[in-house]
CSV table of C-alpha atoms in Angstrom, one decimal:
chain,number,residue,atom,x,y,z
A,42,MET,CA,-9.9,-15.7,22.8
A,43,ASN,CA,-7.2,-14.1,20.7
A,44,SER,CA,-6.6,-10.5,21.7
A,45,GLU,CA,-4.8,-9.7,18.4
A,46,GLU,CA,-8.0,-10.1,16.5
A,47,ASP,CA,-9.4,-6.8,17.9
A,48,SER,CA,-7.0,-4.7,15.9
A,49,LEU,CA,-8.3,-2.1,13.5
A,50,GLU,CA,-6.4,-0.4,10.8
A,51,ILE,CA,-7.4,3.2,10.0
A,52,SER,CA,-5.8,5.1,7.0
A,53,TYR,CA,-5.8,8.8,6.2
A,54,ARG,CA,-4.6,9.9,2.8
A,55,TRP,CA,-3.6,13.3,1.4
A,56,ASN,CA,-2.4,13.8,-2.1
A,57,GLY,CA,-0.9,16.7,-3.8
A,58,PRO,CA,2.4,18.3,-4.5
A,59,GLU,CA,4.3,19.5,-1.4
A,60,THR,CA,7.8,20.7,-1.1
A,61,VAL,CA,9.3,19.5,2.2
A,62,ASN,CA,12.8,20.1,3.6
A,63,LEU,CA,13.4,16.7,5.3
A,64,LEU,CA,16.4,18.1,7.2
A,65,ASP,CA,14.3,20.8,8.9
A,66,THR,CA,13.2,19.5,12.3
A,67,THR,CA,10.2,21.9,12.4
A,68,THR,CA,8.6,20.5,9.2
A,69,THR,CA,5.0,19.4,9.5
A,70,PHE,CA,3.5,17.1,6.9
A,71,GLY,CA,0.0,17.6,8.1
A,72,ASN,CA,-2.3,16.6,10.9
A,73,PHE,CA,-5.3,14.3,11.6
A,74,THR,CA,-7.4,13.4,14.6
A,75,LEU,CA,-7.3,10.0,16.2
A,76,GLN,CA,-10.2,8.8,18.3
A,77,PRO,CA,-9.5,8.4,22.0
A,78,GLY,CA,-7.9,5.0,22.9
A,79,LEU,CA,-4.8,3.0,23.2
A,80,TYR,CA,-3.1,2.3,19.9
A,81,ASP,CA,-0.7,-0.6,19.5
A,82,GLN,CA,1.1,1.4,16.8
A,83,VAL,CA,0.7,4.6,14.8
A,84,GLU,CA,2.5,4.4,11.5
A,85,LEU,CA,3.1,7.3,9.2
A,86,LYS,CA,4.1,6.8,5.5
A,87,VAL,CA,5.1,9.8,3.4
A,88,ARG,CA,5.2,9.0,-0.3
A,89,GLY,CA,6.7,11.3,-2.9
A,90,SER,CA,5.1,10.5,-6.2
A,91,GLU,CA,6.5,11.3,-9.6
A,92,ASP,CA,3.0,12.0,-10.8
A,93,ASP,CA,2.6,14.8,-8.2
A,94,ALA,CA,6.0,16.4,-8.8
A,95,ASN,CA,5.2,18.3,-11.9
A,96,GLY,CA,8.6,17.6,-13.5
A,97,MET,CA,10.5,18.5,-10.3
A,98,PRO,CA,12.7,15.9,-8.5
A,99,VAL,CA,10.7,13.8,-6.0
A,100,PHE,CA,13.8,13.6,-3.8
A,101,TYR,CA,16.5,16.3,-3.7
A,102,LEU,CA,19.5,16.4,-1.4
A,103,TYR,CA,22.1,19.1,-1.5
A,104,GLY,CA,25.4,19.2,0.4
A,105,MET,CA,29.1,19.9,0.1
A,106,TYR,CA,32.0,17.5,-0.4
A,107,THR,CA,35.7,18.3,0.2
A,108,GLU,CA,37.7,16.6,-2.6
A,109,ASN,CA,41.3,15.6,-1.6
A,110,ASP,CA,41.1,18.0,1.5
A,111,THR,CA,41.5,21.0,-0.8
A,112,THR,CA,38.5,21.6,-3.1
A,113,THR,CA,34.9,21.9,-1.8
A,114,LEU,CA,32.3,20.9,-4.4
A,115,PRO,CA,28.5,20.9,-4.2
A,116,VAL,CA,26.9,17.4,-4.3
A,117,ILE,CA,23.3,17.2,-5.6
A,118,VAL,CA,21.3,13.9,-5.4
A,119,LYS,CA,18.0,14.0,-7.2
A,120,SER,CA,15.5,11.4,-8.1
A,121,TYR,CA,12.4,11.7,-10.2
A,122,GLN,CA,11.2,8.3,-9.1
A,123,ASP,CA,8.6,7.6,-6.4
A,124,VAL,CA,10.1,7.7,-2.8
A,125,THR,CA,8.5,6.4,0.4
A,126,PHE,CA,9.5,7.2,4.0
A,127,LYS,CA,8.0,5.4,6.9
A,128,THR,CA,8.0,6.1,10.6
A,129,GLU,CA,6.1,4.5,13.5
A,130,LYS,CA,5.4,4.9,17.2
A,131,ASP,CA,4.4,2.0,19.5
A,132,SER,CA,1.9,2.2,22.4
A,133,VAL,CA,0.2,5.5,21.7
A,134,ASN,CA,-2.5,6.6,24.2
A,135,VAL,CA,-4.9,9.2,23.0
A,136,SER,CA,-6.9,10.8,25.8
A,137,ALA,CA,-10.5,11.9,25.4
A,138,ASN,CA,-9.9,15.0,27.5
A,139,LEU,CA,-6.7,16.4,25.9
A,140,ASN,CA,-5.6,17.4,22.5
A,141,SER,CA,-2.2,15.9,22.2
A,142,ASP,CA,0.4,16.0,19.4
A,143,ILE,CA,2.1,12.8,18.4
A,144,THR,CA,5.5,13.7,17.0
A,145,SER,CA,7.2,11.2,14.8
A,146,TYR,CA,10.4,11.6,12.8
A,147,VAL,CA,11.6,10.5,9.4
A,148,GLN,CA,15.2,9.7,9.9
A,149,ILE,CA,17.7,9.9,7.1
A,150,TYR,CA,21.2,8.8,8.0
A,151,LEU,CA,23.6,10.4,5.5
A,152,ASN,CA,26.4,8.0,6.5
A,153,LYS,CA,24.1,5.1,5.6
A,154,LEU,CA,23.0,6.7,2.3
A,155,PHE,CA,26.6,7.0,1.2
A,156,ALA,CA,27.8,3.8,2.8
A,157,ASP,CA,28.8,2.2,-0.5
A,158,VAL,CA,30.2,5.4,-2.0
A,159,GLN,CA,34.0,5.7,-1.9
A,160,PRO,CA,35.8,9.1,-1.9
A,161,SER,CA,37.5,8.1,-5.1
A,162,GLU,CA,34.2,7.6,-6.8
A,163,LEU,CA,33.1,11.2,-5.8
A,164,ASN,CA,36.5,12.5,-6.8
A,165,ASN,CA,36.1,10.9,-10.3
A,166,ALA,CA,32.4,11.5,-10.7
A,167,THR,CA,31.0,13.5,-13.6
A,168,LYS,CA,30.6,17.2,-12.7
A,169,ILE,CA,28.0,19.5,-14.1
A,170,ASN,CA,28.7,23.2,-13.8
A,171,GLY,CA,31.2,22.4,-11.0
A,172,ALA,CA,28.8,20.2,-9.0
A,173,ILE,CA,28.7,16.5,-8.5
A,174,VAL,CA,25.2,15.6,-9.7
A,175,ILE,CA,23.9,12.2,-8.8
A,176,SER,CA,20.7,11.2,-10.6
A,177,ASP,CA,19.2,8.4,-12.8
A,178,SER,CA,21.0,9.9,-15.8
A,179,THR,CA,24.3,11.2,-14.3
A,180,ASN,CA,26.7,9.2,-12.2
A,181,MET,CA,24.1,6.4,-12.3
A,182,TYR,CA,26.2,3.9,-10.4
A,183,LEU,CA,26.3,6.2,-7.4
A,184,PHE,CA,22.6,6.9,-7.8
A,185,ARG,CA,21.7,3.2,-7.6
A,186,ASP,CA,23.8,2.7,-4.4
A,187,ILE,CA,22.3,5.8,-2.7
A,188,MET,CA,18.7,5.1,-3.6
A,189,HIS,CA,19.1,1.5,-2.5
A,190,HIS,CA,20.0,2.7,1.0
A,191,LEU,CA,17.3,5.3,1.0
A,192,GLY,CA,14.7,2.5,0.7
A,193,GLU,CA,16.2,0.6,3.7
């Protein structure tokens, strides 16, 4: 008897535009109810869809960069393309007697996002209104590197 054959996949889906600050640790994407039992794994995928964004960026990241240790410039990364984040938790026990929250985190490591970006590239990047804008139409070489790492 193969115990792996008793697995069951359950999927919940919600669609619609939602603006979420991924750097806010109190952000809640939503909730759903799991039937009592022991789950090998609970996986959460959050997909930002271009179709739901109503012309707004699907992914938007804002920060500050210090150029040559003297000038501080805003850095804006924005993508109008579909973006997916995934997180998972192993061995989840849901009790019949208790309502329990399962907290899972979408982790974005800024050092990994910018791993292939050299300071000289930011120093020489095209600026729009005094900001380094990185998108699929501005500073495209930086955009490709960053979005590649976002998908890892």
